[in-house]
Amino acid sequence: MAKSKKSMRITPEDQRRLRERVKILGMHCASCAITIERELRKLPGIREVSVSLASNEAVIEYDPSRVTLRDIMKTVRGAGYDTYREEAVFLVKNLYSHDDDTLVENKLSKLPGVFNTRAFHVSKKIVVTFKPLTSATEKIRDEIEKLGYRVEKILVEEVEEDIEAKLLAEEQKDLKKSLILSLPLSIILGVYMFLWNMGYFVPLKVFHEVVGLLLSTPVLVYGGKRFFLGAYRAIRNFSANMDTLVALGAGSAYIYSLAVTLGVIAGEGVYYEATAFIISFILIGRYIEIRVKARTGEVVRKLARLQPEKVRVYRDGAEVEVSIRDVKVGDRVLVKEGERIPVDGVVDKGRGYVDESMITGESEPVFKEPRKPVIAGSLLVSGYLEVIATRVGRDTVLSQLIRLVRHAQSGKPRIQRIVDKVAGVFAWIVISIAVLVFMYWYFGRGLSLGEALIFTSSVLLIACPCALGLASPMAVVVGIGRVAENGILVRDIEAIEKIRKATTIVFDKTGTLTRGSPRVAEVVAVKNVSREEVVSIAASIEQKSKHPLAKAITEYARQLGVDLYSVENYDTLPGSGVVASIQGELCGVGNEKLVKGLEAELPGELKHISQRFRKGGYTVVYVVRNGRVIGIIALVDEPREGAREVISLLKLKGLRIAMLTGDKRETAETIAKRLGIDEVYAEVDPEEKVDRIRELRGRGEVVVMVGDGINDAPSLVEADVGIAMGGGTDIAREAGDIILMKNDLRGVIIVFEAANAIYRKILQNLFWAFVYNTALIPVAAGVLASRGIILRPEMAAIAMAMSSISVTLSALSLKRWKPKYT
């Protein structure tokens, strides 16, 4: 039976309903799917969510006016998982200003399947994160080109080191060609006009005008082409930008002069030289600006050059040299003294000292021997290594680092978004002011059309918002690059703003305040059970876990030389421990929650001993077999070097310090007392950690969470700013807004210093940009004309060009920034 027309009618609610199928990465059990569903349902605008472990997919129905794909992606990552997505970098030669950035971001972010869009005219790129099942690079390219931009190249998989530099070099070359034609003609025209006004030439008036026409037209057409094309593109997209103002300023003077020359209107003089000099001076400013911009991407280019092109590997028992692109996971790579390590991997043979300073910021070479990890891009200072490749190509830490630095440099702090909104209407405001200025001088004061146009053109040119558009991005590019050189990765530029307002810093204990490499201090067993048996059961279960405590137990078992059992039905109980079957008996390793959960008997003597261990600052692990605790393992994890000093310095800044840990309160408080931490949240599982941070934020605190970046993923996301201790792990999957590659707690202090330095430079640049853009408007409008001070359009063009150059040079001063505390 056919549906009625009423049932087929599309309601407004239906129009606000989108359905997306998103691939989820990292799920391994049913509880993973339940966790993701639960977190997604908390988002406003989510109507239906279904997460399937079998297909690793989430089917989501949502209201796009209340929630975006980016929010969904962030929530999934906050739960400790990830979404399958691709990133494409579109290299766009004619991306010139922040107006172009804003236009592209607004348009592309509305496309189906697009998670995020960032456009950055400084490096001529548009970075789009998208869902390949819904969208494709070709479709995105079409949308970009519909807006009037030309996509030169699309990068999806590879990291190409010099493509941005090449595009900037090409633009510099184009500007140079335009200048070679425009500047000499402008100078000749200017000299001719000066001499004519001085009475040295007395040709016919019409001949004088024809000279101006012949010399200025090539400048306008060839030199000014980029501005008129940009203005056309802006108008076509119902916006106005810097190109619009330049085109109006230079074009109005030229059209007026042409009309006088052709006798269409009567005028006392022509202003061809003004048109020529406007174009030439702005081209000079652009040329200098591009040359300075080319220096801002040096950090990324230095990092990209760390990867060698040729690699020596063993193939079929022989040593051969292959391209880096042909190296595969599992290959044995040979590295000699003085060479850079081309892959992430593990040393299999050889020993040597490796300089990792360009990656981690650690100045001292690190000794490497068999079983030690190495990072692509690091330099073998001395020795010889044979490395088994574990990550190659775009998966190496170096490639991830390059991508993250590039993307962070493309980010916009919140203050820049406000500036963008101002700049978005600024051009229209300037045009309105220019119209009023023209009406005042032409109709109100009775000046000639040509004289009124001089004031109008000056207003249009002096107020071009170039400096506003450059003020923040240039500071971000240079600042993020400089911070990266110190082993600190900023993933989200907004973290720079937020961290300055921080009131509370919450530290995870294990792996953050402590070294993260605990060791077994003592093993206690019940009667009739040997210490070796306790260690054997514990290590058999823990050998599958990557937790630091598990590694310590398995390493201790290896040192003792005990035999391990085969295990079945292995399962993890978050916040409690792990359980498995050994020879048909249910066994477990974990904390008191595990003991209670298994309803296991805890002998009185063990309970007494465990309390003594915890008061001494030890972490206690219980080993359970067949419903009874058969032993305890006491582990100690020493505080990190400089941890107490870092806590003291943060307290001096007026920050409230807290520790968040799953350890028993006695253990946590012992460590906290040694470090000078007064506030301790102990015995909390990962979900409770998130609740504690949520409570702090609910009380108005601006919370910074410092954790290991893996186990603390939900907490790092929940905090206003998450700082992850990277330590060379898979940084692409870290949940932190900021990652300390050096894995040194002192980096937290450097982050605060860097945030202040970058933000001060942003504010300084914005201040001067606003001064340039607003203070001279009254002068250009003719406020001082009665005193004989008139700002001609040529001078306005010079002032506008100088504003952009000065802001760019100011940002470059951040390259000299050095942290005070290292």
PDB file of C-alpha atoms in Angstrom, residues 360-620:
ATOM      1  CA  THR A 360      62.896  15.710  21.425  1.00  0.00           C
ATOM      2  CA  GLY A 361      64.887  18.815  22.315  1.00  0.00           C
ATOM      3  CA  GLU A 362      67.212  16.668  24.468  1.00  0.00           C
ATOM      4  CA  SER A 363      70.699  18.130  24.006  1.00  0.00           C
ATOM      5  CA  GLU A 364      72.742  15.199  25.351  1.00  0.00           C
ATOM      6  CA  PRO A 365      73.289  12.171  23.036  1.00  0.00           C
ATOM      7  CA  VAL A 366      71.487   9.029  24.216  1.00  0.00           C
ATOM      8  CA  PHE A 367      73.263   5.655  24.423  1.00  0.00           C
ATOM      9  CA  LYS A 368      71.555   2.980  22.330  1.00  0.00           C
ATOM     10  CA  GLU A 369      72.088  -0.772  22.554  1.00  0.00           C
ATOM     11  CA  PRO A 370      70.084  -3.872  21.548  1.00  0.00           C
ATOM     12  CA  ARG A 371      66.358  -3.692  22.470  1.00  0.00           C
ATOM     13  CA  LYS A 372      66.467   0.127  22.730  1.00  0.00           C
ATOM     14  CA  PRO A 373      64.096   2.174  20.516  1.00  0.00           C
ATOM     15  CA  VAL A 374      65.363   4.742  17.997  1.00  0.00           C
ATOM     16  CA  ILE A 375      63.551   7.569  16.206  1.00  0.00           C
ATOM     17  CA  ALA A 376      63.723   8.497  12.526  1.00  0.00           C
ATOM     18  CA  GLY A 377      65.691  11.689  11.931  1.00  0.00           C
ATOM     19  CA  SER A 378      68.026  11.256  14.922  1.00  0.00           C
ATOM     20  CA  LEU A 379      71.785  11.302  14.263  1.00  0.00           C
ATOM     21  CA  LEU A 380      74.170   8.461  15.128  1.00  0.00           C
ATOM     22  CA  VAL A 381      77.042  10.458  16.615  1.00  0.00           C
ATOM     23  CA  SER A 382      79.287   7.443  17.231  1.00  0.00           C
ATOM     24  CA  GLY A 383      79.079   3.679  16.839  1.00  0.00           C
ATOM     25  CA  TYR A 384      77.213   1.346  14.479  1.00  0.00           C
ATOM     26  CA  LEU A 385      73.579   0.165  14.619  1.00  0.00           C
ATOM     27  CA  GLU A 386      71.416  -2.417  12.904  1.00  0.00           C
ATOM     28  CA  VAL A 387      67.784  -1.391  13.371  1.00  0.00           C
ATOM     29  CA  ILE A 388      64.625  -3.433  12.822  1.00  0.00           C
ATOM     30  CA  ALA A 389      62.094  -1.009  11.298  1.00  0.00           C
ATOM     31  CA  THR A 390      58.814  -0.769  13.232  1.00  0.00           C
ATOM     32  CA  ARG A 391      57.447   2.400  11.593  1.00  0.00           C
ATOM     33  CA  VAL A 392      58.265   3.776   8.150  1.00  0.00           C
ATOM     34  CA  GLY A 393      57.184   6.645   5.925  1.00  0.00           C
ATOM     35  CA  ARG A 394      54.336   8.776   7.173  1.00  0.00           C
ATOM     36  CA  ASP A 395      53.943   6.634  10.328  1.00  0.00           C
ATOM     37  CA  THR A 396      57.291   7.604  11.869  1.00  0.00           C
ATOM     38  CA  VAL A 397      57.413   9.995  14.799  1.00  0.00           C
ATOM     39  CA  LEU A 398      59.292  12.447  12.545  1.00  0.00           C
ATOM     40  CA  SER A 399      56.516  12.471   9.925  1.00  0.00           C
ATOM     41  CA  GLN A 400      53.861  12.810  12.605  1.00  0.00           C
ATOM     42  CA  LEU A 401      55.854  15.648  14.167  1.00  0.00           C
ATOM     43  CA  ILE A 402      56.083  17.493  10.838  1.00  0.00           C
ATOM     44  CA  ARG A 403      52.349  17.121  10.210  1.00  0.00           C
ATOM     45  CA  LEU A 404      51.401  18.257  13.696  1.00  0.00           C
ATOM     46  CA  VAL A 405      53.713  21.290  13.640  1.00  0.00           C
ATOM     47  CA  ARG A 406      52.365  22.271  10.220  1.00  0.00           C
ATOM     48  CA  HIS A 407      48.778  21.914  11.357  1.00  0.00           C
ATOM     49  CA  ALA A 408      49.385  23.793  14.603  1.00  0.00           C
ATOM     50  CA  GLN A 409      50.979  26.602  12.605  1.00  0.00           C
ATOM     51  CA  SER A 410      47.807  26.718  10.519  1.00  0.00           C
ATOM     52  CA  GLY A 411      45.610  27.031  13.620  1.00  0.00           C
ATOM     53  CA  LYS A 412      43.886  30.183  14.749  1.00  0.00           C
ATOM     54  CA  PRO A 413      43.726  31.314  18.364  1.00  0.00           C
ATOM     55  CA  ARG A 414      40.375  32.560  19.596  1.00  0.00           C
ATOM     56  CA  ILE A 415      41.519  36.178  19.483  1.00  0.00           C
ATOM     57  CA  GLN A 416      42.322  35.788  15.774  1.00  0.00           C
ATOM     58  CA  ARG A 417      38.814  34.517  15.097  1.00  0.00           C
ATOM     59  CA  ILE A 418      37.470  37.698  16.668  1.00  0.00           C
ATOM     60  CA  VAL A 419      39.885  39.717  14.527  1.00  0.00           C
ATOM     61  CA  ASP A 420      38.731  37.788  11.454  1.00  0.00           C
ATOM     62  CA  LYS A 421      35.140  38.783  12.160  1.00  0.00           C
ATOM     63  CA  VAL A 422      36.223  42.408  12.515  1.00  0.00           C
ATOM     64  CA  ALA A 423      38.346  42.200   9.372  1.00  0.00           C
ATOM     65  CA  GLY A 424      35.441  40.573   7.539  1.00  0.00           C
ATOM     66  CA  VAL A 425      33.370  43.740   7.906  1.00  0.00           C
ATOM     67  CA  PHE A 426      36.337  46.123   8.081  1.00  0.00           C
ATOM     68  CA  ALA A 427      36.613  46.438   4.304  1.00  0.00           C
ATOM     69  CA  TRP A 428      32.920  47.319   4.028  1.00  0.00           C
ATOM     70  CA  ILE A 429      33.306  49.883   6.804  1.00  0.00           C
ATOM     71  CA  VAL A 430      36.298  51.420   5.016  1.00  0.00           C
ATOM     72  CA  ILE A 431      34.378  51.563   1.733  1.00  0.00           C
ATOM     73  CA  SER A 432      31.519  53.291   3.554  1.00  0.00           C
ATOM     74  CA  ILE A 433      33.936  55.790   5.137  1.00  0.00           C
ATOM     75  CA  ALA A 434      35.516  56.411   1.729  1.00  0.00           C
ATOM     76  CA  VAL A 435      32.084  57.146   0.217  1.00  0.00           C
ATOM     77  CA  LEU A 436      31.314  59.600   3.024  1.00  0.00           C
ATOM     78  CA  VAL A 437      34.728  61.248   2.565  1.00  0.00           C
ATOM     79  CA  PHE A 438      34.070  61.620  -1.151  1.00  0.00           C
ATOM     80  CA  MET A 439      30.609  63.106  -0.540  1.00  0.00           C
ATOM     81  CA  TYR A 440      32.006  65.537   2.041  1.00  0.00           C
ATOM     82  CA  TRP A 441      34.763  66.887  -0.191  1.00  0.00           C
ATOM     83  CA  TYR A 442      32.855  66.824  -3.501  1.00  0.00           C
ATOM     84  CA  PHE A 443      29.370  67.892  -2.441  1.00  0.00           C
ATOM     85  CA  GLY A 444      30.050  69.518   0.925  1.00  0.00           C
ATOM     86  CA  ARG A 445      33.266  71.421   0.234  1.00  0.00           C
ATOM     87  CA  GLY A 446      32.927  71.773  -3.515  1.00  0.00           C
ATOM     88  CA  LEU A 447      36.266  70.255  -4.506  1.00  0.00           C
ATOM     89  CA  SER A 448      36.725  68.984  -8.028  1.00  0.00           C
ATOM     90  CA  LEU A 449      35.983  65.356  -8.802  1.00  0.00           C
ATOM     91  CA  GLY A 450      39.708  64.584  -9.118  1.00  0.00           C
ATOM     92  CA  GLU A 451      40.627  66.195  -5.791  1.00  0.00           C
ATOM     93  CA  ALA A 452      37.799  64.420  -3.977  1.00  0.00           C
ATOM     94  CA  LEU A 453      38.959  61.117  -5.464  1.00  0.00           C
ATOM     95  CA  ILE A 454      42.466  61.718  -4.055  1.00  0.00           C
ATOM     96  CA  PHE A 455      41.110  61.759  -0.496  1.00  0.00           C
ATOM     97  CA  THR A 456      38.836  58.782  -1.246  1.00  0.00           C
ATOM     98  CA  SER A 457      41.676  56.678  -2.683  1.00  0.00           C
ATOM     99  CA  SER A 458      43.931  57.488   0.275  1.00  0.00           C
ATOM    100  CA  VAL A 459      41.287  56.282   2.744  1.00  0.00           C
ATOM    101  CA  LEU A 460      40.773  53.059   0.798  1.00  0.00           C
ATOM    102  CA  LEU A 461      44.499  52.307   0.690  1.00  0.00           C
ATOM    103  CA  ILE A 462      45.560  53.347   4.190  1.00  0.00           C
ATOM    104  CA  ALA A 463      42.962  51.089   5.815  1.00  0.00           C
ATOM    105  CA  CYS A 464      43.698  47.826   3.965  1.00  0.00           C
ATOM    106  CA  PRO A 465      43.430  45.075   6.634  1.00  0.00           C
ATOM    107  CA  CYS A 466      46.599  43.185   5.560  1.00  0.00           C
ATOM    108  CA  ALA A 467      48.426  43.805   8.832  1.00  0.00           C
ATOM    109  CA  LEU A 468      45.387  42.648  10.814  1.00  0.00           C
ATOM    110  CA  GLY A 469      45.316  39.404   8.856  1.00  0.00           C
ATOM    111  CA  LEU A 470      49.042  38.783   9.395  1.00  0.00           C
ATOM    112  CA  ALA A 471      49.375  39.866  13.036  1.00  0.00           C
ATOM    113  CA  SER A 472      48.318  36.619  14.680  1.00  0.00           C
ATOM    114  CA  PRO A 473      49.157  33.979  12.000  1.00  0.00           C
ATOM    115  CA  MET A 474      52.760  35.125  11.641  1.00  0.00           C
ATOM    116  CA  ALA A 475      53.293  35.067  15.419  1.00  0.00           C
ATOM    117  CA  VAL A 476      51.722  31.589  15.565  1.00  0.00           C
ATOM    118  CA  VAL A 477      53.882  30.187  12.742  1.00  0.00           C
ATOM    119  CA  VAL A 478      57.148  31.468  14.205  1.00  0.00           C
ATOM    120  CA  GLY A 479      56.201  30.769  17.836  1.00  0.00           C
ATOM    121  CA  ILE A 480      54.985  27.196  17.269  1.00  0.00           C
ATOM    122  CA  GLY A 481      58.112  26.453  15.249  1.00  0.00           C
ATOM    123  CA  ARG A 482      60.373  27.846  17.963  1.00  0.00           C
ATOM    124  CA  VAL A 483      58.568  25.858  20.652  1.00  0.00           C
ATOM    125  CA  ALA A 484      58.901  22.681  18.558  1.00  0.00           C
ATOM    126  CA  GLU A 485      62.673  23.228  18.482  1.00  0.00           C
ATOM    127  CA  ASN A 486      62.543  22.971  22.278  1.00  0.00           C
ATOM    128  CA  GLY A 487      60.818  19.569  22.137  1.00  0.00           C
ATOM    129  CA  ILE A 488      57.290  20.847  22.761  1.00  0.00           C
ATOM    130  CA  LEU A 489      54.483  20.116  20.327  1.00  0.00           C
ATOM    131  CA  VAL A 490      51.418  22.364  20.377  1.00  0.00           C
ATOM    132  CA  ARG A 491      48.535  20.499  18.724  1.00  0.00           C
ATOM    133  CA  ASP A 492      45.829  23.057  19.437  1.00  0.00           C
ATOM    134  CA  ILE A 493      46.815  26.736  19.268  1.00  0.00           C
ATOM    135  CA  GLU A 494      43.867  27.675  21.509  1.00  0.00           C
ATOM    136  CA  ALA A 495      45.758  25.944  24.325  1.00  0.00           C
ATOM    137  CA  ILE A 496      48.244  28.842  24.227  1.00  0.00           C
ATOM    138  CA  GLU A 497      45.457  31.244  25.183  1.00  0.00           C
ATOM    139  CA  LYS A 498      43.805  28.974  27.733  1.00  0.00           C
ATOM    140  CA  ILE A 499      46.962  28.016  29.623  1.00  0.00           C
ATOM    141  CA  ARG A 500      47.633  31.660  30.459  1.00  0.00           C
ATOM    142  CA  LYS A 501      44.331  31.701  32.380  1.00  0.00           C
ATOM    143  CA  ALA A 502      44.994  28.442  34.248  1.00  0.00           C
ATOM    144  CA  THR A 503      44.185  28.333  37.951  1.00  0.00           C
ATOM    145  CA  THR A 504      44.692  24.623  38.710  1.00  0.00           C
ATOM    146  CA  ILE A 505      47.180  22.047  37.430  1.00  0.00           C
ATOM    147  CA  VAL A 506      46.305  18.399  37.980  1.00  0.00           C
ATOM    148  CA  PHE A 507      49.116  15.842  37.633  1.00  0.00           C
ATOM    149  CA  ASP A 508      48.761  12.133  37.033  1.00  0.00           C
ATOM    150  CA  LYS A 509      51.190  10.240  39.278  1.00  0.00           C
ATOM    151  CA  THR A 510      52.609   7.187  37.511  1.00  0.00           C
ATOM    152  CA  GLY A 511      54.667   8.120  34.474  1.00  0.00           C
ATOM    153  CA  THR A 512      54.145  11.841  35.044  1.00  0.00           C
ATOM    154  CA  LEU A 513      55.286  12.898  38.512  1.00  0.00           C
ATOM    155  CA  THR A 514      57.192   9.622  38.796  1.00  0.00           C
ATOM    156  CA  ARG A 515      59.602   8.140  36.266  1.00  0.00           C
ATOM    157  CA  GLY A 516      57.023   5.691  34.937  1.00  0.00           C
ATOM    158  CA  SER A 517      59.504   2.838  35.233  1.00  0.00           C
ATOM    159  CA  PRO A 518      58.642   1.200  38.548  1.00  0.00           C
ATOM    160  CA  ARG A 519      60.645  -1.729  39.885  1.00  0.00           C
ATOM    161  CA  VAL A 520      59.668  -4.594  42.143  1.00  0.00           C
ATOM    162  CA  ALA A 521      60.935  -3.848  45.638  1.00  0.00           C
ATOM    163  CA  GLU A 522      59.597  -6.865  47.533  1.00  0.00           C
ATOM    164  CA  VAL A 523      57.373  -9.929  47.127  1.00  0.00           C
ATOM    165  CA  VAL A 524      55.483 -11.455  50.059  1.00  0.00           C
ATOM    166  CA  ALA A 525      53.700 -14.824  49.806  1.00  0.00           C
ATOM    167  CA  VAL A 526      51.303 -16.659  52.114  1.00  0.00           C
ATOM    168  CA  LYS A 527      52.315 -19.897  53.800  1.00  0.00           C
ATOM    169  CA  ASN A 528      52.752 -22.919  51.531  1.00  0.00           C
ATOM    170  CA  VAL A 529      53.192 -20.660  48.454  1.00  0.00           C
ATOM    171  CA  SER A 530      56.636 -19.637  47.241  1.00  0.00           C
ATOM    172  CA  ARG A 531      57.588 -16.106  46.174  1.00  0.00           C
ATOM    173  CA  GLU A 532      58.519 -17.565  42.774  1.00  0.00           C
ATOM    174  CA  GLU A 533      54.999 -18.962  42.347  1.00  0.00           C
ATOM    175  CA  VAL A 534      53.467 -15.555  43.130  1.00  0.00           C
ATOM    176  CA  VAL A 535      55.745 -13.851  40.582  1.00  0.00           C
ATOM    177  CA  SER A 536      55.129 -16.578  37.996  1.00  0.00           C
ATOM    178  CA  ILE A 537      51.324 -16.228  38.160  1.00  0.00           C
ATOM    179  CA  ALA A 538      51.491 -12.437  38.145  1.00  0.00           C
ATOM    180  CA  ALA A 539      53.927 -12.261  35.212  1.00  0.00           C
ATOM    181  CA  SER A 540      51.985 -14.882  33.200  1.00  0.00           C
ATOM    182  CA  ILE A 541      48.888 -12.698  33.339  1.00  0.00           C
ATOM    183  CA  GLU A 542      50.644  -9.339  33.007  1.00  0.00           C
ATOM    184  CA  GLN A 543      52.824 -10.269  30.008  1.00  0.00           C
ATOM    185  CA  LYS A 544      50.063  -9.116  27.633  1.00  0.00           C
ATOM    186  CA  SER A 545      49.669  -5.729  29.319  1.00  0.00           C
ATOM    187  CA  LYS A 546      51.582  -2.540  28.446  1.00  0.00           C
ATOM    188  CA  HIS A 547      51.007  -0.921  31.836  1.00  0.00           C
ATOM    189  CA  PRO A 548      54.243   0.210  33.565  1.00  0.00           C
ATOM    190  CA  LEU A 549      53.499  -1.965  36.612  1.00  0.00           C
ATOM    191  CA  ALA A 550      52.941  -4.976  34.367  1.00  0.00           C
ATOM    192  CA  LYS A 551      56.256  -4.384  32.613  1.00  0.00           C
ATOM    193  CA  ALA A 552      58.033  -4.137  35.961  1.00  0.00           C
ATOM    194  CA  ILE A 553      56.555  -7.476  37.104  1.00  0.00           C
ATOM    195  CA  THR A 554      57.381  -9.302  33.851  1.00  0.00           C
ATOM    196  CA  GLU A 555      60.934  -7.888  33.885  1.00  0.00           C
ATOM    197  CA  TYR A 556      61.366  -9.046  37.501  1.00  0.00           C
ATOM    198  CA  ALA A 557      60.150 -12.524  36.515  1.00  0.00           C
ATOM    199  CA  ARG A 558      62.704 -12.601  33.690  1.00  0.00           C
ATOM    200  CA  GLN A 559      65.491 -11.657  36.123  1.00  0.00           C
ATOM    201  CA  LEU A 560      64.399 -14.413  38.539  1.00  0.00           C
ATOM    202  CA  GLY A 561      64.254 -16.880  35.657  1.00  0.00           C
ATOM    203  CA  VAL A 562      60.825 -18.265  36.653  1.00  0.00           C
ATOM    204  CA  ASP A 563      58.711 -20.238  34.177  1.00  0.00           C
ATOM    205  CA  LEU A 564      55.482 -18.668  32.910  1.00  0.00           C
ATOM    206  CA  TYR A 565      52.120 -20.358  32.538  1.00  0.00           C
ATOM    207  CA  SER A 566      49.913 -20.299  29.454  1.00  0.00           C
ATOM    208  CA  VAL A 567      46.775 -18.241  30.132  1.00  0.00           C
ATOM    209  CA  GLU A 568      43.213 -18.320  28.797  1.00  0.00           C
ATOM    210  CA  ASN A 569      40.202 -15.994  28.953  1.00  0.00           C
ATOM    211  CA  TYR A 570      42.370 -12.932  29.536  1.00  0.00           C
ATOM    212  CA  ASP A 571      40.374  -9.784  30.358  1.00  0.00           C
ATOM    213  CA  THR A 572      41.085  -6.287  31.642  1.00  0.00           C
ATOM    214  CA  LEU A 573      39.001  -4.702  34.391  1.00  0.00           C
ATOM    215  CA  PRO A 574      39.566  -0.910  34.047  1.00  0.00           C
ATOM    216  CA  GLY A 575      40.707   0.674  37.294  1.00  0.00           C
ATOM    217  CA  SER A 576      41.059  -2.738  38.996  1.00  0.00           C
ATOM    218  CA  GLY A 577      43.487  -5.061  37.215  1.00  0.00           C
ATOM    219  CA  VAL A 578      43.508  -8.114  34.949  1.00  0.00           C
ATOM    220  CA  VAL A 579      42.119 -11.626  35.245  1.00  0.00           C
ATOM    221  CA  ALA A 580      42.737 -14.890  33.372  1.00  0.00           C
ATOM    222  CA  SER A 581      42.442 -18.673  33.682  1.00  0.00           C
ATOM    223  CA  ILE A 582      45.595 -20.617  34.534  1.00  0.00           C
ATOM    224  CA  GLN A 583      45.323 -24.420  34.498  1.00  0.00           C
ATOM    225  CA  GLY A 584      41.575 -24.094  35.001  1.00  0.00           C
ATOM    226  CA  GLU A 585      41.859 -21.763  37.984  1.00  0.00           C
ATOM    227  CA  LEU A 586      40.638 -18.132  37.964  1.00  0.00           C
ATOM    228  CA  CYS A 587      43.583 -15.863  38.761  1.00  0.00           C
ATOM    229  CA  GLY A 588      43.934 -12.105  38.943  1.00  0.00           C
ATOM    230  CA  VAL A 589      46.480  -9.328  39.476  1.00  0.00           C
ATOM    231  CA  GLY A 590      45.441  -5.895  40.637  1.00  0.00           C
ATOM    232  CA  ASN A 591      44.456  -3.585  43.472  1.00  0.00           C
ATOM    233  CA  GLU A 592      41.957  -3.891  46.319  1.00  0.00           C
ATOM    234  CA  LYS A 593      39.046  -3.266  43.918  1.00  0.00           C
ATOM    235  CA  LEU A 594      40.012  -6.460  42.107  1.00  0.00           C
ATOM    236  CA  VAL A 595      40.172  -8.361  45.403  1.00  0.00           C
ATOM    237  CA  LYS A 596      36.692  -7.137  46.308  1.00  0.00           C
ATOM    238  CA  GLY A 597      35.344  -7.750  42.813  1.00  0.00           C
ATOM    239  CA  LEU A 598      36.541 -11.376  42.883  1.00  0.00           C
ATOM    240  CA  GLU A 599      35.315 -11.718  46.479  1.00  0.00           C
ATOM    241  CA  ALA A 600      38.746 -13.084  47.329  1.00  0.00           C
ATOM    242  CA  GLU A 601      39.919 -13.847  50.854  1.00  0.00           C
ATOM    243  CA  LEU A 602      42.673 -11.477  52.065  1.00  0.00           C
ATOM    244  CA  PRO A 603      44.733 -13.019  54.908  1.00  0.00           C
ATOM    245  CA  GLY A 604      45.200 -10.700  57.892  1.00  0.00           C
ATOM    246  CA  GLU A 605      49.009 -10.764  57.784  1.00  0.00           C
ATOM    247  CA  LEU A 606      49.032  -9.644  54.133  1.00  0.00           C
ATOM    248  CA  LYS A 607      46.603  -6.834  54.875  1.00  0.00           C
ATOM    249  CA  HIS A 608      48.887  -5.602  57.631  1.00  0.00           C
ATOM    250  CA  ILE A 609      52.021  -5.785  55.452  1.00  0.00           C
ATOM    251  CA  SER A 610      50.331  -4.014  52.524  1.00  0.00           C
ATOM    252  CA  GLN A 611      49.378  -1.064  54.762  1.00  0.00           C
ATOM    253  CA  ARG A 612      53.009  -0.757  55.865  1.00  0.00           C
ATOM    254  CA  PHE A 613      54.186  -0.772  52.235  1.00  0.00           C
ATOM    255  CA  ARG A 614      51.706   1.933  51.199  1.00  0.00           C
ATOM    256  CA  LYS A 615      52.750   4.219  54.054  1.00  0.00           C
ATOM    257  CA  GLY A 616      56.282   3.898  52.722  1.00  0.00           C
ATOM    258  CA  GLY A 617      55.178   5.129  49.293  1.00  0.00           C
ATOM    259  CA  TYR A 618      55.088   1.718  47.589  1.00  0.00           C
ATOM    260  CA  THR A 619      52.389   0.590  45.158  1.00  0.00           C
ATOM    261  CA  VAL A 620      50.869  -2.719  46.248  1.00  0.00           C
TER     262      VAL A 620
END
